Short mmCIF file of C-alpha atoms and ligand atoms in Angstrom, two decimals:
data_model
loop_
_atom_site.label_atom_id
_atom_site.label_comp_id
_atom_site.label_asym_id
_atom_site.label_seq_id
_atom_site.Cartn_x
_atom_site.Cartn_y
_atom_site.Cartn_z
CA UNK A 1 22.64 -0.57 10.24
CA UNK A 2 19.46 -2.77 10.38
CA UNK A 3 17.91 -0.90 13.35
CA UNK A 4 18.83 2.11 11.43
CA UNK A 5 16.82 1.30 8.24
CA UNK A 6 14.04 0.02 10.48
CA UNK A 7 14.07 3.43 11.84
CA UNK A 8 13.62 5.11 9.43
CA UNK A 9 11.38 2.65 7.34
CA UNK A 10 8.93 3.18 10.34
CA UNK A 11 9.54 7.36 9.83
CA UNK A 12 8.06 6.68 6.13
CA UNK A 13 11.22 8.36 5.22
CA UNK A 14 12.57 7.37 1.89
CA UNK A 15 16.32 5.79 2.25
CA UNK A 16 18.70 6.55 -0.12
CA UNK A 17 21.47 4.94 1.49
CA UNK A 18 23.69 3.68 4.58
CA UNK A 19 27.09 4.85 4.29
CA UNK A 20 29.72 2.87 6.17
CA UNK A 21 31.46 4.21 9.03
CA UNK A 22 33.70 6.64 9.31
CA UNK A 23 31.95 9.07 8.23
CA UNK A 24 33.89 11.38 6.09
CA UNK A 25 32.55 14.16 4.14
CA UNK A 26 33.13 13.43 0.60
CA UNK A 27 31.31 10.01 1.43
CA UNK A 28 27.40 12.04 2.10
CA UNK A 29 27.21 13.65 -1.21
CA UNK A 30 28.04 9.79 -3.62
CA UNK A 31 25.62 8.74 -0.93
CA UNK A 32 23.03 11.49 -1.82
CA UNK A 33 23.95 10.77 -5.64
CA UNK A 34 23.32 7.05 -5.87
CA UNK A 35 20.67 6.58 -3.97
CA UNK A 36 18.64 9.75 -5.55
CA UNK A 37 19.32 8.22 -8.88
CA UNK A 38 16.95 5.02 -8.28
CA UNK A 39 14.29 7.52 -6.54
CA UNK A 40 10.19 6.89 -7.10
CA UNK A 41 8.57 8.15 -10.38
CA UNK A 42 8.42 11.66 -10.22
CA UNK A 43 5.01 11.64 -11.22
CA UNK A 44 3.84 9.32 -7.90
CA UNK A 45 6.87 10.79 -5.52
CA UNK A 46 7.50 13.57 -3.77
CA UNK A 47 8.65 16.76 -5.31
CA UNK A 48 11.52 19.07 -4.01
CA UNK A 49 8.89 21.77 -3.45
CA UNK A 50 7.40 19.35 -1.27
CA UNK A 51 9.98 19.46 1.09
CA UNK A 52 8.65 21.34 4.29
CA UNK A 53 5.58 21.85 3.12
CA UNK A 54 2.37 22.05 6.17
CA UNK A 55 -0.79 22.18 4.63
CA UNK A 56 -3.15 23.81 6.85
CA UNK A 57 -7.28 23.35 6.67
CA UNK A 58 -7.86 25.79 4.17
CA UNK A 59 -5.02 24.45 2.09
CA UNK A 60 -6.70 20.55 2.55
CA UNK A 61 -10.16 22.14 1.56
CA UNK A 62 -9.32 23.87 -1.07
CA UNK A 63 -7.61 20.58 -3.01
CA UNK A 64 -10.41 18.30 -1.77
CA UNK A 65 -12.96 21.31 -3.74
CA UNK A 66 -10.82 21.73 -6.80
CA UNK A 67 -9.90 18.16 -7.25
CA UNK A 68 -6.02 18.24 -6.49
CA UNK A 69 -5.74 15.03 -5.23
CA UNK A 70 -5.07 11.84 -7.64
CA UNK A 71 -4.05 8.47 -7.85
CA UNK A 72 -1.51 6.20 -8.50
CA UNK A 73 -1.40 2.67 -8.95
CA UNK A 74 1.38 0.01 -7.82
CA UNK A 75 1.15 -3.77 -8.69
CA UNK A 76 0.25 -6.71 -6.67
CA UNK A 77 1.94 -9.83 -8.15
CA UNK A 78 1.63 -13.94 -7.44
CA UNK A 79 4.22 -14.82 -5.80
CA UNK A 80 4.77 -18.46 -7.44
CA UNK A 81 5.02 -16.64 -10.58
CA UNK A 82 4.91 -13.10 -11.09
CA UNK A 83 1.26 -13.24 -12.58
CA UNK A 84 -0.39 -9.79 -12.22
CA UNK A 85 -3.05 -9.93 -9.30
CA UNK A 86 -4.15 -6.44 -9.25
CA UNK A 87 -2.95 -2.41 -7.84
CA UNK A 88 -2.76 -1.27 -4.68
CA UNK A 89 -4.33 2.33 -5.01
CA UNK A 90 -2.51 4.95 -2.73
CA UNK A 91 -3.44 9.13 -2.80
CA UNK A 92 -1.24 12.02 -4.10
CA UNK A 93 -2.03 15.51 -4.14
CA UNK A 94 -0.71 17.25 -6.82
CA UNK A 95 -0.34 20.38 -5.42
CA UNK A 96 -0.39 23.53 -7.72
CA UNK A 97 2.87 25.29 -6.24
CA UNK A 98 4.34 22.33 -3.96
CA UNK A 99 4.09 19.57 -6.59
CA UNK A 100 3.19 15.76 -5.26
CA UNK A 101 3.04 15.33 -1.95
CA UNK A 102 2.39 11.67 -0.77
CA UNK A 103 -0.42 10.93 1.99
CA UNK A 104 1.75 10.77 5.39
CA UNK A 105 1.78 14.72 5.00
CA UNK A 106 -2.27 14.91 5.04
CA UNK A 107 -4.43 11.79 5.69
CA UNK A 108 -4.23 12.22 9.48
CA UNK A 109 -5.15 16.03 8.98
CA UNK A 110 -7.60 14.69 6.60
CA UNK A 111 -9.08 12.46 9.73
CA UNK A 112 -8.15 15.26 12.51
CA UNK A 113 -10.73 17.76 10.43
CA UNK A 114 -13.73 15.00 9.46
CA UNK A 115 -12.95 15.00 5.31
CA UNK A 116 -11.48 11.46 5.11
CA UNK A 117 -14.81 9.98 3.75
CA UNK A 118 -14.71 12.71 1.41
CA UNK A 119 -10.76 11.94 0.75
CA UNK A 120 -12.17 7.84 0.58
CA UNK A 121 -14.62 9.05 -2.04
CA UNK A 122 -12.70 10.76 -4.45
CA UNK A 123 -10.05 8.16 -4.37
CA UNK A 124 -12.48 5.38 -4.72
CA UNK A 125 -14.42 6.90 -7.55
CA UNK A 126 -11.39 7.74 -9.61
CA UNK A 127 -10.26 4.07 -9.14
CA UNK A 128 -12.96 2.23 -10.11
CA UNK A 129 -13.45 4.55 -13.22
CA UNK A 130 -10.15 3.57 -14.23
CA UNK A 131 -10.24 -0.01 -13.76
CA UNK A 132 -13.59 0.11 -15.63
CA UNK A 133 -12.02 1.50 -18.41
CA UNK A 134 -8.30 0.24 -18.33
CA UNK A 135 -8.00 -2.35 -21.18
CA UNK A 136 -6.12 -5.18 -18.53
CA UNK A 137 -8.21 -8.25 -17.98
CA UNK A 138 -11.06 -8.84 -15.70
CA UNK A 139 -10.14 -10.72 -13.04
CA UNK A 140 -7.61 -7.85 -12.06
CA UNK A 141 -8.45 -6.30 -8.26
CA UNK A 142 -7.95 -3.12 -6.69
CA UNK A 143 -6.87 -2.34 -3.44
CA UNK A 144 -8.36 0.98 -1.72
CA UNK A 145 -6.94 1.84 1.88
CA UNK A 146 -9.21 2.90 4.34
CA UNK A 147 -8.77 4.69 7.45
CA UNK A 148 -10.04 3.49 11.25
CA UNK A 149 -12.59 6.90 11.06
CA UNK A 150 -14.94 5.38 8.23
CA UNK A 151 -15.55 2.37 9.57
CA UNK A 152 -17.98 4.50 12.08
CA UNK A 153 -21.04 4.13 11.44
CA UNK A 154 -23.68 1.49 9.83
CA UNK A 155 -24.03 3.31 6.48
CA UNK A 156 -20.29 2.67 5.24
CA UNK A 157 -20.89 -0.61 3.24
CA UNK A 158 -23.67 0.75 1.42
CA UNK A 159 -21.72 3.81 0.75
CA UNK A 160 -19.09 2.02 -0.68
CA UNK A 161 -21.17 -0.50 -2.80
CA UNK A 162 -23.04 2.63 -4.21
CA UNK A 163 -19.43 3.62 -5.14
CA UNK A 164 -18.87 0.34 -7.13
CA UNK A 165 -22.22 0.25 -8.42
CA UNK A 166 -21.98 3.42 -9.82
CA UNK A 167 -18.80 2.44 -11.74
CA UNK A 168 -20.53 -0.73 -12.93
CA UNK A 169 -17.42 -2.83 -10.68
CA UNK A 170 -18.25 -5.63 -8.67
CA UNK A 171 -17.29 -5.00 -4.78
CA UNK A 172 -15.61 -8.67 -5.30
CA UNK A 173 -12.74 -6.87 -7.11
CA UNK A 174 -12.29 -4.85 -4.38
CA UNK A 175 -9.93 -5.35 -1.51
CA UNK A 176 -10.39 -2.73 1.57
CA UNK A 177 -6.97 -2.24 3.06
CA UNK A 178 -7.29 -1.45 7.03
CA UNK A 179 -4.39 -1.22 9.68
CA UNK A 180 -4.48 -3.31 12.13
CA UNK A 181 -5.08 -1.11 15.20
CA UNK A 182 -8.01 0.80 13.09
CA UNK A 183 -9.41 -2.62 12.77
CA UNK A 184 -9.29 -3.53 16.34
CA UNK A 185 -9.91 -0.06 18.11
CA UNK A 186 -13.51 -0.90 18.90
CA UNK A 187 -13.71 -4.87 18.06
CA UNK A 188 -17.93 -4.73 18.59
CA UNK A 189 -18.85 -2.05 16.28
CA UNK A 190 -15.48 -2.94 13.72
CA UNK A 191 -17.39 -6.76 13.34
CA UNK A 192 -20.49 -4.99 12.34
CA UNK A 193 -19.34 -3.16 9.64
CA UNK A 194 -16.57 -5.40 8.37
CA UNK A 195 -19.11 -8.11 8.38
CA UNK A 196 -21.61 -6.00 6.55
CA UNK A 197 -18.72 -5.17 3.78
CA UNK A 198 -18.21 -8.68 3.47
CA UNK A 199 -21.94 -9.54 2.70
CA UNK A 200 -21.61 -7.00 0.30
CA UNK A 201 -18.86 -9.06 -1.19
CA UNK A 202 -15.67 -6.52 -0.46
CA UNK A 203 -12.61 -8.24 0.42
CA UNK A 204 -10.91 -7.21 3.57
CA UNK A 205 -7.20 -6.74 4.22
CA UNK A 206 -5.79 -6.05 7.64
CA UNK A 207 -2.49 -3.57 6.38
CA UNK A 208 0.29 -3.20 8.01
CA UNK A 209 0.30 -6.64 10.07
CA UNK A 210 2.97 -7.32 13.29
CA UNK A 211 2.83 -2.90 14.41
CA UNK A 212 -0.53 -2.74 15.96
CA UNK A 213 -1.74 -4.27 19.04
CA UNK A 214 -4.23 -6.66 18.43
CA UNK A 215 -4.99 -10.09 20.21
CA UNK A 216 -4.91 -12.99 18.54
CA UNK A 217 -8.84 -14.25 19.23
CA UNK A 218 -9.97 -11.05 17.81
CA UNK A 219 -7.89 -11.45 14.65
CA UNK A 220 -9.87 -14.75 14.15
CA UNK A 221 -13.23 -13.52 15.09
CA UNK A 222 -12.97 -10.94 12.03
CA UNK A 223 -14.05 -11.49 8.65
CA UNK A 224 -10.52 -10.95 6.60
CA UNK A 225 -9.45 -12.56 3.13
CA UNK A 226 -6.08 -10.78 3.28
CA UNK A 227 -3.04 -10.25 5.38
CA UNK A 228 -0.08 -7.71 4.53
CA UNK A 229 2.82 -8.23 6.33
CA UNK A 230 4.37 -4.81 7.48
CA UNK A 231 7.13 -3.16 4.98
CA UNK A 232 9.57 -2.31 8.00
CA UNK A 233 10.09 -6.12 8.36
CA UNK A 234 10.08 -6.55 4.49
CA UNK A 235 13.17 -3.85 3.59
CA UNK A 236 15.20 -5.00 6.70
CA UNK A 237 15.00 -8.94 5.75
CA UNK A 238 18.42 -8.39 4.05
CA UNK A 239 19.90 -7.62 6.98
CA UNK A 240 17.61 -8.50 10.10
CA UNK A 241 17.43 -12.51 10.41
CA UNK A 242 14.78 -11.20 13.07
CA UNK A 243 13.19 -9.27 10.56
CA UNK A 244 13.11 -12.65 8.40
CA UNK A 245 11.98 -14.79 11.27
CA UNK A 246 9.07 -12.79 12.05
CA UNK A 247 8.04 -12.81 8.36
CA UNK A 248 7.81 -16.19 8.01
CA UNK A 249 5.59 -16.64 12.04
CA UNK A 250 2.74 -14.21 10.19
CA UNK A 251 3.31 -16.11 6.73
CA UNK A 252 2.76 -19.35 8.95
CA UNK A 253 0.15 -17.67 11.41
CA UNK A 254 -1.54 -15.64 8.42
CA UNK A 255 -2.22 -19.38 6.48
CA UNK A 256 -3.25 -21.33 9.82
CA UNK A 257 -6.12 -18.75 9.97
CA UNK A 258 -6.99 -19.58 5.85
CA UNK A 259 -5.67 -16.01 4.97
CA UNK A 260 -3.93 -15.20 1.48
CA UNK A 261 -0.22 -13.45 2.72
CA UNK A 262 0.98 -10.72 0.98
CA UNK A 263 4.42 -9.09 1.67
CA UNK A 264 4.82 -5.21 0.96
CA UNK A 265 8.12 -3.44 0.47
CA UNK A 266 10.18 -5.99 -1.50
CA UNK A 267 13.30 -3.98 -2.77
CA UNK A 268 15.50 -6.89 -3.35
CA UNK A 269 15.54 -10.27 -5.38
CA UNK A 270 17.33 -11.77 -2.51
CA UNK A 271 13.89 -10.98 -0.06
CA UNK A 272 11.66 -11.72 -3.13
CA UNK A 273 13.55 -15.54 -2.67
CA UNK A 274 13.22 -15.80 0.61
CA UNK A 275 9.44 -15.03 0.33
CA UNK A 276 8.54 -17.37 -1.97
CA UNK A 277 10.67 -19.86 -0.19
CA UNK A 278 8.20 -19.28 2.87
CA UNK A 279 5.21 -19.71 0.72
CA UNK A 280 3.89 -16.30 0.57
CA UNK A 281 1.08 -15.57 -1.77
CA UNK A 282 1.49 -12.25 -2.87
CA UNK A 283 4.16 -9.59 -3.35
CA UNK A 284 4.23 -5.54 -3.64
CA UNK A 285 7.34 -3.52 -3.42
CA UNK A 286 10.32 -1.35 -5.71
CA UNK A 287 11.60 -4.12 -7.19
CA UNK A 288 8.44 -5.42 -9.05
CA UNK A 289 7.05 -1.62 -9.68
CA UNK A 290 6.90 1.67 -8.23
CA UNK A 291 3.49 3.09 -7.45
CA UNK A 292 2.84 4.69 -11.40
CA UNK A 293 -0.19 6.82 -12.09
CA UNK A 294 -2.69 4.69 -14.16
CA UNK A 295 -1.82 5.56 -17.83
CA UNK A 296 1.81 4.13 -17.03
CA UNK A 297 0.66 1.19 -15.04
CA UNK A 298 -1.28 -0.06 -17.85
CA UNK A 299 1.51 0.64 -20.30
CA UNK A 300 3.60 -1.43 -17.28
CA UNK A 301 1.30 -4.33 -17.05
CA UNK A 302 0.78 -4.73 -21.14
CA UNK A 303 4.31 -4.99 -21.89
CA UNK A 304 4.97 -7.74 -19.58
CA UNK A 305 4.78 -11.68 -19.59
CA UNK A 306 1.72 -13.09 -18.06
CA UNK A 307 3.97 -15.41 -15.60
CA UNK A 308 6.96 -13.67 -16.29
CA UNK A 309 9.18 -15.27 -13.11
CA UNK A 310 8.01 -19.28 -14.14
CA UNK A 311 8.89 -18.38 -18.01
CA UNK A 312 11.87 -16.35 -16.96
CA UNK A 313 14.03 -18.28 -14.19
CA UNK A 314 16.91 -16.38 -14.42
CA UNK A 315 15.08 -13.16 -13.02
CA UNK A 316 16.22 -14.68 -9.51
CA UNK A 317 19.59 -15.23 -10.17
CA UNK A 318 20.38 -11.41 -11.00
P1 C2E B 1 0.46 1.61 3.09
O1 C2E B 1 -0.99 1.30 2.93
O2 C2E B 1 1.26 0.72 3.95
O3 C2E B 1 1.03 1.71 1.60
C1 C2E B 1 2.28 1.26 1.20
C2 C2E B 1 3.29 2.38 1.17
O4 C2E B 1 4.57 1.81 0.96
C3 C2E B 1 3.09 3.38 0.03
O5 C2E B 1 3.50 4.66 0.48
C4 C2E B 1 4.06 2.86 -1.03
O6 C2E B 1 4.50 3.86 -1.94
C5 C2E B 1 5.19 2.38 -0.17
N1 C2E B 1 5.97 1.31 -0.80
C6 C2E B 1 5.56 0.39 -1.69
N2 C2E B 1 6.56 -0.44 -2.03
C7 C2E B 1 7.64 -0.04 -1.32
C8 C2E B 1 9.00 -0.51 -1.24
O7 C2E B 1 9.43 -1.46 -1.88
N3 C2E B 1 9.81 0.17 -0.40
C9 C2E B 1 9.39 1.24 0.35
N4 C2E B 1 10.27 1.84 1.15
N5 C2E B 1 8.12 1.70 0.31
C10 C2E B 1 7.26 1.06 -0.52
P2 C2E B 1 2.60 5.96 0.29
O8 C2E B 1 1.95 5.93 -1.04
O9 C2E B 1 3.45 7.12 0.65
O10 C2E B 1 1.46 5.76 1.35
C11 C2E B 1 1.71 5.85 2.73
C12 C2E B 1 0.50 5.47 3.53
O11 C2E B 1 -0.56 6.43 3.36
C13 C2E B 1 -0.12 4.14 3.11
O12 C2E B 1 0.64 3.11 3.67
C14 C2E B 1 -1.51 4.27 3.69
O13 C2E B 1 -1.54 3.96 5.05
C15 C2E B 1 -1.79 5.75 3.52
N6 C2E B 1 -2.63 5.96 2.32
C16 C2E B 1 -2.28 5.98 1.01
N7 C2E B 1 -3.35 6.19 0.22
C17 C2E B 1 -4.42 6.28 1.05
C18 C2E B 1 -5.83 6.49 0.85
O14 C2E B 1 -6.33 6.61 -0.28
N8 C2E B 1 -6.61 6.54 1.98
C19 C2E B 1 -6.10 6.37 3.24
N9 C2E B 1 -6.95 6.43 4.28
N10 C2E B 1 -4.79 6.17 3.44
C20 C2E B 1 -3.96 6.13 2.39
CA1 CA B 2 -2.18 -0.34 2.32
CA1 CA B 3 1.05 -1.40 4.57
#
């Protein structure tokens, strides 16, 4: 069962359940029912429509030139006590016949056909507008993923800081998510820029950590703030005490090197425990908030305690 939800956590795919063995046909369909009833927001998941849907170049194009693709936001909390720290920001296009489709169906056609900067661009700019606006307090960051392609090139950071000067943000709010192989594909040339980024005061995250290949020494040698540990370890902790053993190594290894930790795909109060038990910094995942476009986020964040786990103890006992 674990290596099956590890499976399919690394597919992207969206569990909505395990049923136990033997499998009988009336058992698929309560399956299918439960698990569809605690699905993402409609608004940040995937539509039906969705389902099967290829976009091809002219399709990509045509939503990069008419402004189809948005944003939504999901919550980065303290793990000590539940203080907001800021939103990861992750793309949706809201197609006009398919509905939302979420970015594993078009960021590496987005790369394959040279439009990811623009993709970066119209992500970032929406972002920052919001946070600019949104009424939440200051010291609240944003987190903006970006993909191994832009960090070619010498011109990136100023790119970027033109981004956040434009919106009248400091780059110090904002944390650059990068996976770990995209950070180590070309070590020389990655140091350049993510050094430049980080003189421009951008805080960098390596995503996704313990799936790519990188070697320890160059892990050190680059400028991060940030680790995230991978969600396939994160939803199988229930169930995997390797899954839970490895968390706590990059917890350990990610503090040794004077990182902040932060653990993505918490689904459960019993992994949210364990994390904080291992000292984690930061937390991301179903259980504290679905990824919710920005006017819901805010709603979200407003209505809530501002430590709402040390004033509330009894949220880890449910
Ligand atoms: P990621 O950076 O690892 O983002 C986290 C993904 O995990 C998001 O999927 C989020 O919805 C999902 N997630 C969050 N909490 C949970 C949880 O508790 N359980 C489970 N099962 N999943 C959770 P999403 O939005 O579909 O994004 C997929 C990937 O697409 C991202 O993975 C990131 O690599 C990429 N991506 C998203 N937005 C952008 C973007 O603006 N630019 C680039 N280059 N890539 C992006
Ligand atoms: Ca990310
Ligand atoms: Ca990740």
């Amino acid at each position: 069962r674990a290596a099956a939800r590890r499976s399919a956590a690394e597919h992207l795919l969206s569990l909505v359940g395990v049923p136990a063995k033997p499998l009988l046909p009336p058992t698929v369909p309560g399956v299918l029912r439960e698990g569809l009833g605690t699905r993402e927001d409609p608004a940040a998941g995937p539509a039906a429509g969705a389902v099967g849907f290829e976009p091809t170049e002219a399709d990509l194009h045509r939503a990069l030139d008419q402004g189809e693709l948005g944003v939504v936001y999901q919550p980065k909390l303290m793990c000590a006590t539940g203080a907001l720290a800021g939103f990861e920001v992750l793309v949706r296009w809201n197609h006009p016949v398919h509905g939302v489709i979420t970015p594993d169906r078009f960021i590496l056609l987005a790369e394959e056909l040279g439009v990811i900067d623009t993709l970066t661009e119209q992500v970032m700019r929406q972002a920052l507008a919001w946070l600019q606006r949104s009424p939440l307090p200051a010291g609240l960051s944003l987190s903006i993923n970006l993909s191994a392609r832009t960090l070619v090139g010498l011109s990136v950071a100023d790119r970027l800081e033109r981004f956040c000067t434009e919106a009248g943000v400091a780059p110090s709010r904002v944390t650059l998510e990068l996976t770990e192989t995209a950070a180590m594909e070309d070590p020389v040339s990655a140091l350049d820029v993510l050094t430049r980024l980080r003189v421009k005061g951008f805080e960098l995250s390596i995503d996704d950590f313990g799936t790519g290949y990188s070697s320890m020494s160059q892990l050190a040698r680059l400028p991060f703030s940030e680790m995230k540990v991978d969600k396939t370890f994160v939803i199988t902790a229930p169930s995997s005490g390797d899954s839970r053993t490895i968390i706590k190594s990059i917890i350990d290894l990610g503090h040794n090197l004077g990182l902040r930790v932060v653990a993505e795909g918490v689904e459960d109060h019993e992994t949210l425990e364990y994390l904080r038990r291992c000292g984690c910094d930061m937390v991301q995942g179903f259980l504290l908030s679905r990824p919710l476009p920005g006017e819901r986020v805010i709603e979200w964040a407003l209505a809530r305690p501002d430590q709402p786990w040390l004033e509330s103890p009894s949220f880890f006992s449910r």
